[in-house]
Short mmCIF file of C-alpha atoms in Angstrom, two decimals:
data_model
loop_
_atom_site.label_atom_id
_atom_site.label_comp_id
_atom_site.label_asym_id
_atom_site.label_seq_id
_atom_site.Cartn_x
_atom_site.Cartn_y
_atom_site.Cartn_z
CA UNK B 17 73.56 144.28 90.10
CA UNK B 18 76.43 144.38 92.61
CA UNK B 19 76.69 141.89 95.46
CA UNK B 20 76.21 144.63 98.07
CA UNK B 21 73.01 145.79 96.37
CA UNK B 22 71.57 142.25 96.27
CA UNK B 23 72.16 141.50 99.97
CA UNK B 24 69.40 142.58 102.34
CA UNK B 25 67.76 141.39 105.52
CA UNK B 26 66.43 137.90 104.83
CA UNK B 27 69.03 137.12 102.15
CA UNK B 28 70.72 133.69 102.28
CA UNK B 29 74.48 134.05 102.05
CA UNK B 30 77.84 132.36 102.48
CA UNK B 31 80.41 134.00 104.77
CA UNK B 32 84.04 133.11 105.39
CA UNK B 33 85.00 131.22 108.54
CA UNK B 34 88.50 130.52 109.87
CA UNK B 35 87.61 126.96 110.89
CA UNK B 36 85.02 125.74 108.38
CA UNK B 37 86.13 127.90 105.41
CA UNK B 38 82.50 128.85 104.60
CA UNK B 39 79.30 129.05 106.65
CA UNK B 40 75.81 129.54 105.28
CA UNK B 41 73.09 131.50 106.97
CA UNK B 42 70.47 134.27 106.82
CA UNK B 43 71.17 138.00 107.01
CA UNK B 44 69.36 139.50 110.02
CA UNK B 45 70.89 142.96 110.00
CA UNK B 46 72.59 145.29 107.50
CA UNK B 47 74.74 148.21 108.70
CA UNK B 48 76.36 149.92 105.73
CA UNK B 49 79.16 147.61 104.56
CA UNK B 50 78.65 145.14 107.42
CA UNK B 51 76.06 142.43 107.83
CA UNK B 52 75.05 140.19 110.71
CA UNK B 53 74.37 136.59 109.73
CA UNK B 54 72.74 133.84 111.79
CA UNK B 55 74.34 130.67 110.40
CA UNK B 56 72.66 127.28 110.11
CA UNK B 57 75.38 125.98 112.44
CA UNK B 58 73.96 128.24 115.19
CA UNK B 59 76.84 130.68 115.04
CA UNK B 60 76.24 134.42 114.62
CA UNK B 61 78.76 136.19 112.40
CA UNK B 62 79.42 139.83 111.56
CA UNK B 63 81.04 140.08 108.13
CA UNK B 64 81.87 142.55 105.41
CA UNK B 65 79.46 142.65 102.48
CA UNK B 66 82.41 142.27 100.12
CA UNK B 67 83.26 138.90 101.74
CA UNK B 68 79.74 137.51 101.52
CA UNK B 69 78.34 135.48 98.60
CA UNK B 70 74.69 134.82 97.80
CA UNK B 71 73.36 131.31 98.39
CA UNK B 72 70.63 129.64 96.38
CA UNK B 73 68.08 128.42 98.98
CA UNK B 74 66.39 126.27 96.33
CA UNK B 75 69.55 124.30 95.44
CA UNK B 76 68.99 120.50 95.71
CA UNK B 77 70.28 119.22 99.07
CA UNK B 78 72.09 116.35 97.30
CA UNK B 79 73.77 118.72 94.83
CA UNK B 80 73.68 118.72 91.03
CA UNK B 81 75.69 116.46 88.71
CA UNK B 82 76.71 119.37 86.45
CA UNK B 83 77.74 122.58 88.17
CA UNK B 84 76.73 124.71 85.20
CA UNK B 85 73.22 124.14 86.61
CA UNK B 86 74.09 126.06 89.78
CA UNK B 87 72.56 129.49 90.24
CA UNK B 88 75.88 130.80 91.62
CA UNK B 89 79.17 129.39 90.36
CA UNK B 90 81.35 130.87 93.13
CA UNK B 91 83.77 129.13 95.50
CA UNK B 92 81.40 128.33 98.41
CA UNK B 93 78.67 127.21 96.03
CA UNK B 94 81.03 124.88 94.15
CA UNK B 95 82.54 123.44 97.33
CA UNK B 96 79.13 122.86 98.92
CA UNK B 97 77.91 121.06 95.81
CA UNK B 98 80.95 118.80 95.72
CA UNK B 99 80.61 118.08 99.43
CA UNK B 100 76.90 117.26 99.15
CA UNK B 101 77.60 114.77 96.37
CA UNK B 102 80.62 113.30 98.15
CA UNK B 103 78.48 112.66 101.24
CA UNK B 104 76.21 110.58 99.00
CA UNK B 105 79.21 108.62 97.64
CA UNK B 106 79.09 110.53 94.34
CA UNK B 107 82.75 111.30 93.75
CA UNK B 108 82.39 112.63 90.18
CA UNK B 109 80.77 115.90 89.08
CA UNK B 110 80.72 117.71 85.72
CA UNK B 111 81.30 121.36 84.97
CA UNK B 112 80.30 121.29 81.34
CA UNK B 113 82.67 118.82 79.66
CA UNK B 114 85.13 118.99 82.57
CA UNK B 115 85.02 116.13 85.07
CA UNK B 116 85.88 116.90 88.68
CA UNK B 117 86.91 113.93 90.84
CA UNK B 118 87.10 113.94 94.63
CA UNK B 119 89.41 111.23 95.96
CA UNK B 120 87.39 108.71 98.05
CA UNK B 121 90.59 107.24 99.56
CA UNK B 122 89.18 103.75 99.15
CA UNK B 123 88.86 101.23 96.35
CA UNK B 124 85.55 101.23 94.45
CA UNK B 125 85.95 98.36 91.96
CA UNK B 126 82.24 98.27 91.10
CA UNK B 127 82.63 101.65 89.36
CA UNK B 128 85.24 100.47 86.88
CA UNK B 129 84.42 96.94 85.73
CA UNK B 130 83.62 95.78 82.18
CA UNK B 131 79.88 96.08 82.75
CA UNK B 132 80.33 99.75 83.59
CA UNK B 133 82.40 100.22 80.42
CA UNK B 134 79.61 98.69 78.34
CA UNK B 135 77.16 100.97 80.13
CA UNK B 136 78.96 104.13 78.91
CA UNK B 137 79.78 102.86 75.43
CA UNK B 138 78.40 105.26 72.81
CA UNK B 139 76.38 107.32 75.32
CA UNK B 140 76.45 111.11 74.90
CA UNK B 141 78.29 113.06 77.59
CA UNK B 142 75.87 114.05 80.36
CA UNK B 143 73.21 111.39 79.74
CA UNK B 144 74.56 109.16 82.51
CA UNK B 145 76.18 109.92 85.86
CA UNK B 146 79.55 111.71 85.64
CA UNK B 147 82.40 109.23 85.10
CA UNK B 148 85.91 109.04 83.56
CA UNK B 149 84.55 106.47 81.09
CA UNK B 150 82.15 109.12 79.74
CA UNK B 151 85.07 111.51 79.14
CA UNK B 152 87.12 108.78 77.46
CA UNK B 153 84.17 107.71 75.29
CA UNK B 154 83.48 111.29 74.19
CA UNK B 155 87.12 111.75 73.16
CA UNK B 156 87.16 108.40 71.35
CA UNK B 157 83.92 109.17 69.43
CA UNK B 158 85.16 112.62 68.46
CA UNK B 159 88.38 111.11 67.14
CA UNK B 160 86.50 108.47 65.11
CA UNK B 161 83.80 110.79 63.78
CA UNK B 162 85.97 113.79 62.94
CA UNK B 163 89.33 112.14 62.35
CA UNK B 164 91.03 114.63 64.66
CA UNK B 165 93.51 113.79 67.43
CA UNK B 166 92.12 114.26 70.94
CA UNK B 167 93.78 115.12 74.26
CA UNK B 168 92.59 114.44 77.80
CA UNK B 169 94.32 116.48 80.50
CA UNK B 170 94.39 115.03 84.02
CA UNK B 171 95.35 117.71 86.51
CA UNK B 172 95.11 118.28 90.25
CA UNK B 173 97.02 118.73 93.47
CA UNK B 174 99.12 115.99 95.05
CA UNK B 175 96.87 113.23 96.34
CA UNK B 176 93.88 114.24 94.23
CA UNK B 177 93.80 110.89 92.40
CA UNK B 178 95.46 111.71 89.05
CA UNK B 179 97.22 108.33 88.87
CA UNK B 180 94.02 106.32 89.31
CA UNK B 181 92.02 108.57 86.97
CA UNK B 182 94.64 108.14 84.25
CA UNK B 183 94.51 104.37 84.65
CA UNK B 184 90.71 104.38 84.29
CA UNK B 185 90.93 106.44 81.09
CA UNK B 186 93.56 104.10 79.64
CA UNK B 187 91.52 101.02 80.55
CA UNK B 188 88.47 102.39 78.75
CA UNK B 189 90.40 103.38 75.62
CA UNK B 190 92.05 99.95 75.58
CA UNK B 191 88.57 98.42 75.94
CA UNK B 192 87.27 100.41 72.97
CA UNK B 193 90.35 100.08 70.77
CA UNK B 194 91.51 96.60 71.71
CA UNK B 195 91.81 93.51 69.60
CA UNK B 196 89.38 90.63 69.70
CA UNK B 197 90.20 87.73 72.00
CA UNK B 198 92.64 85.25 70.54
CA UNK B 199 94.56 87.73 68.38
CA UNK B 200 97.67 87.52 70.54
CA UNK B 201 99.29 89.92 72.95
CA UNK B 202 98.26 93.39 71.79
CA UNK B 203 99.62 96.91 72.04
CA UNK B 204 96.95 97.89 74.55
CA UNK B 205 97.88 94.93 76.75
CA UNK B 206 101.50 96.03 76.69
CA UNK B 207 100.51 99.58 77.66
CA UNK B 208 98.33 98.40 80.55
CA UNK B 209 100.98 95.95 81.71
CA UNK B 210 103.48 98.81 81.90
CA UNK B 211 101.42 100.54 84.59
CA UNK B 212 102.44 98.32 87.56
CA UNK B 213 106.10 98.68 86.58
CA UNK B 214 105.87 102.46 86.31
CA UNK B 215 104.11 102.61 89.67
CA UNK B 216 106.67 100.34 91.33
CA UNK B 217 109.58 102.54 90.27
CA UNK B 218 107.92 105.96 90.05
CA UNK B 219 105.31 106.00 92.84
CA UNK B 220 105.66 106.35 96.62
CA UNK B 221 103.66 106.94 99.76
CA UNK B 222 103.36 110.64 100.58
CA UNK B 223 101.41 112.55 103.21
CA UNK B 224 98.48 112.76 100.78
CA UNK B 225 98.13 109.13 99.64
CA UNK B 226 99.83 105.75 99.47
CA UNK B 227 100.48 105.62 95.73
CA UNK B 228 101.49 109.07 94.59
CA UNK B 229 103.24 109.44 91.22
CA UNK B 230 106.50 111.29 91.74
CA UNK B 231 106.95 112.08 88.04
CA UNK B 232 105.04 113.62 85.15
CA UNK B 233 103.66 111.40 82.42
CA UNK B 234 102.44 111.86 78.85
CA UNK B 235 100.74 108.80 77.36
CA UNK B 236 100.07 108.70 73.62
CA UNK B 237 97.81 106.05 72.11
CA UNK B 238 97.71 105.76 68.32
CA UNK B 239 94.64 104.35 66.55
CA UNK B 240 94.23 103.05 63.00
CA UNK B 241 91.35 103.94 60.64
CA UNK B 242 89.24 101.15 62.18
CA UNK B 243 89.54 102.68 65.65
CA UNK B 244 91.91 99.98 66.96
CA UNK B 245 95.05 100.79 68.90
CA UNK B 246 98.06 100.48 66.59
CA UNK B 247 100.83 101.99 68.71
CA UNK B 248 101.66 103.75 71.96
CA UNK B 249 104.33 105.87 73.59
CA UNK B 250 104.87 106.88 77.18
CA UNK B 251 107.04 109.88 78.00
CA UNK B 252 108.02 110.74 81.55
CA UNK B 253 109.64 113.82 83.02
CA UNK B 254 110.62 115.48 86.31
CA UNK B 255 111.24 112.29 88.30
CA UNK B 256 111.69 113.21 91.98
CA UNK B 257 115.28 111.96 92.26
CA UNK B 258 115.86 113.41 95.74
CA UNK B 259 113.45 110.82 97.21
CA UNK B 260 115.94 108.05 96.46
CA UNK B 261 118.26 109.36 99.17
CA UNK B 262 116.04 111.53 101.41
CA UNK B 263 112.68 110.46 102.83
CA UNK B 264 110.59 112.45 105.30
CA UNK B 265 108.63 110.66 108.02
CA UNK B 266 105.94 109.28 107.59
CA UNK B 267 106.47 108.99 103.83
CA UNK B 268 108.22 106.13 102.01
CA UNK B 269 110.80 105.76 99.30
CA UNK B 270 109.81 104.29 95.92
CA UNK B 271 107.75 101.08 96.16
CA UNK B 272 110.36 98.94 94.38
CA UNK B 273 112.80 99.12 97.32
CA UNK B 274 110.27 97.65 99.76
CA UNK B 275 109.15 95.06 97.22
CA UNK B 276 112.73 93.87 96.86
CA UNK B 277 113.14 93.65 100.63
CA UNK B 278 109.99 91.47 100.74
CA UNK B 279 111.17 89.16 97.94
CA UNK B 280 111.33 85.34 98.26
CA UNK B 281 114.26 83.89 100.22
CA UNK B 282 116.33 83.02 97.13
CA UNK B 283 116.16 86.60 95.87
CA UNK B 284 116.90 88.01 99.32
CA UNK B 285 120.09 85.95 99.31
CA UNK B 286 120.88 86.85 95.69
CA UNK B 287 120.65 90.61 96.28
CA UNK B 288 121.85 90.54 99.93
CA UNK B 289 118.85 92.51 101.14
CA UNK B 290 116.28 91.92 103.87
CA UNK B 291 114.56 94.04 106.50
CA UNK B 292 114.13 97.57 105.08
CA UNK B 293 115.00 98.97 108.51
CA UNK B 294 118.64 98.09 107.88
CA UNK B 295 119.04 100.44 104.92
CA UNK B 296 119.82 104.13 105.29
CA UNK B 297 117.79 105.12 102.24
CA UNK B 298 114.68 103.54 103.82
CA UNK B 299 115.05 103.96 107.60
CA UNK B 300 114.94 107.77 107.57
CA UNK B 301 111.18 107.27 107.94
CA UNK B 302 109.33 105.02 110.36
CA UNK B 303 106.87 103.98 107.66
CA UNK B 304 107.72 100.61 106.12
CA UNK B 305 104.34 98.94 105.43
CA UNK B 306 101.17 100.23 103.78
CA UNK B 307 97.67 99.27 104.88
CA UNK B 308 96.15 96.80 102.45
CA UNK B 309 99.38 96.34 100.48
CA UNK B 310 101.45 93.14 100.54
CA UNK B 311 104.91 94.07 99.24
CA UNK B 312 105.81 90.41 98.71
CA UNK B 313 102.84 89.96 96.35
CA UNK B 314 103.58 93.25 94.62
CA UNK B 315 107.14 92.03 94.08
CA UNK B 316 105.93 88.87 92.40
CA UNK B 317 103.61 90.87 90.11
CA UNK B 318 106.57 92.92 88.89
CA UNK B 319 109.13 90.13 89.09
CA UNK B 320 109.61 90.01 85.33
CA UNK B 321 110.97 93.54 85.55
CA UNK B 322 112.86 92.81 88.77
CA UNK B 323 114.75 89.98 87.09
CA UNK B 324 116.49 92.65 85.04
CA UNK B 325 116.64 95.65 87.34
CA UNK B 326 116.47 94.09 90.81
CA UNK B 327 120.26 94.03 90.77
CA UNK B 328 120.41 97.81 90.35
CA UNK B 329 117.69 98.47 92.95
CA UNK B 330 119.64 96.35 95.45
CA UNK B 331 122.90 98.07 94.53
CA UNK B 332 121.36 101.46 95.31
CA UNK B 333 120.29 100.25 98.76
CA UNK B 334 123.82 98.99 99.47
CA UNK B 335 125.32 102.26 98.22
CA UNK B 336 123.24 104.13 100.77
CA UNK B 337 124.75 102.08 103.60
CA UNK B 338 128.35 103.03 102.77
CA UNK B 339 129.54 105.45 105.45
CA UNK B 340 132.82 107.33 105.26
CA UNK B 341 135.53 108.22 107.77
CA UNK B 342 138.50 110.53 107.51
CA UNK B 343 141.88 109.06 106.66
CA UNK B 344 144.32 110.05 109.42
CA UNK B 345 146.42 113.20 108.80
CA UNK B 346 144.66 114.05 105.52
CA UNK B 347 141.43 115.38 104.07
CA UNK B 348 140.79 112.11 102.25
CA UNK B 349 138.06 109.63 103.20
CA UNK B 350 137.51 105.90 103.08
CA UNK B 351 134.78 103.41 104.00
CA UNK B 352 134.16 103.84 107.72
CA UNK B 353 134.29 100.22 108.90
CA UNK B 354 133.91 96.58 107.89
CA UNK B 355 130.16 96.98 107.50
CA UNK B 356 130.61 99.86 105.05
CA UNK B 357 133.27 97.85 103.23
CA UNK B 358 130.78 94.97 102.92
CA UNK B 359 128.15 97.21 101.35
CA UNK B 360 130.76 98.70 99.00
CA UNK B 361 131.87 95.23 97.93
CA UNK B 362 128.25 94.08 97.45
CA UNK B 363 127.32 97.18 95.42
CA UNK B 364 130.37 96.64 93.20
CA UNK B 365 129.45 92.99 92.65
CA UNK B 366 125.86 93.86 91.77
CA UNK B 367 126.92 96.63 89.40
CA UNK B 368 129.62 94.34 87.98
CA UNK B 369 132.39 96.88 88.45
CA UNK B 370 135.76 96.93 90.22
CA UNK B 371 135.40 97.53 93.96
CA UNK B 372 138.43 99.81 94.13
CA UNK B 373 137.23 101.83 91.15
CA UNK B 374 133.82 102.30 92.77
CA UNK B 375 135.45 103.46 96.01
CA UNK B 376 137.62 105.94 94.12
CA UNK B 377 134.61 107.32 92.26
CA UNK B 378 132.91 108.04 95.60
CA UNK B 379 135.93 109.28 97.57
CA UNK B 380 137.70 111.28 94.87
CA UNK B 381 136.85 113.89 92.29
CA UNK B 382 138.61 114.04 88.95
CA UNK B 383 139.04 117.48 87.40
CA UNK B 384 140.09 117.58 83.76
CA UNK B 385 141.76 120.82 82.60
CA UNK B 386 143.23 121.74 79.26
CA UNK B 387 146.72 120.66 80.27
CA UNK B 388 146.26 118.00 82.94
CA UNK B 389 143.97 115.77 84.94
CA UNK B 390 143.76 116.51 88.67
CA UNK B 391 142.50 114.02 91.25
CA UNK B 392 141.18 115.61 94.44
CA UNK B 393 140.36 113.62 97.58
CA UNK B 394 136.99 114.27 99.22
CA UNK B 395 136.32 114.54 102.95
CA UNK B 396 133.68 112.22 104.49
CA UNK B 397 130.82 114.70 104.09
CA UNK B 398 131.66 115.39 100.45
CA UNK B 399 132.03 111.64 99.81
CA UNK B 400 128.52 111.06 101.23
CA UNK B 401 127.17 113.76 98.90
CA UNK B 402 128.98 112.09 96.00
CA UNK B 403 127.46 108.72 96.99
CA UNK B 404 123.93 110.14 97.06
CA UNK B 405 124.40 111.94 93.74
CA UNK B 406 125.60 108.70 92.14
CA UNK B 407 122.62 106.77 93.57
CA UNK B 408 120.17 109.35 92.19
CA UNK B 409 121.78 109.25 88.74
CA UNK B 410 121.69 105.44 88.66
CA UNK B 411 118.02 105.37 89.67
CA UNK B 412 117.07 108.07 87.16
CA UNK B 413 118.80 106.18 84.33
CA UNK B 414 117.07 102.97 85.44
CA UNK B 415 113.66 104.66 85.38
CA UNK B 416 114.29 106.13 81.93
CA UNK B 417 115.32 102.72 80.66
CA UNK B 418 112.16 101.10 82.06
CA UNK B 419 109.97 103.63 80.28
CA UNK B 420 111.74 103.00 76.98
#
């Protein structure tokens, strides 16, 4: 039966709306390929039959936990079901063995504690409310029972909550495959402890959320024949290097820069940093703080990593503050003023390289041919591009090293 044949006066339908996306209502008139619909919102709409979708008037007002139970699995029906559940603080919904998550944009710790993990342990998928722990448990049981490797794909648009969902899955698998207490620092602990470091150096505030991963990630957990974690590997790809040098308002650069600027006084002096508003790579946006986030505390939680790489993070900030001016009567460039010279000197000290060599690498380009080596001076604009390219390369190498 075609859609047009099934729509008659009295039918309940969904019709498109430019403001609300979809409106539901009852058909009161049919004129060939056009229908008149009185919507539940009070609005009367004339629409094409081809743009109308049937609505199930007997669908539960609170939605269903598995959308394969819906009478109509079309766009307005799916969206309405998700919205109905979201309004009741149910952020998870199944479609078969696929879990759909709607970002609540708030922390819900009661959903992810150890008691909740115990609750889902060994329970068949679908017997309890939809949850990432149920997906993780199903994959774990399948691996144990059939001896076959399992994959869980976390996908969605920017801001959908992929980072948090991945963390929940990893926590549950570490819970199931972890060692008993007192057996020493385990592989799963090392994997979980890597998460704050990866987020500090690979996540940033975007328009969609405050902790958006700006890189792709593949996490592999290896289990032994007793179902315990025996090894792990994390592979990253497509780091958004441009963010290091260019930030759009009201977004932020990577978290680690703001953490370093909020470090204790001795580290502020050590790295010659301070207010993030003084650094070019940070002050392109007016967003410096995040609601509910204390950068000084976040710094301390990742300080073990910062002891090693804080020097490089600070060096990148100082590199961004080096401005260039034209050398008189030539196309060459040099640090613009004493302030730029200070940041050049500081960056060189932090990177433990010769100040003059660093300046030459930014202000000159070396071209190696078959017969000779040519050194070409760069104008101020080209020198700034060279500076930013160097900063992005340094940060990318740092991130790769952290993952390894």
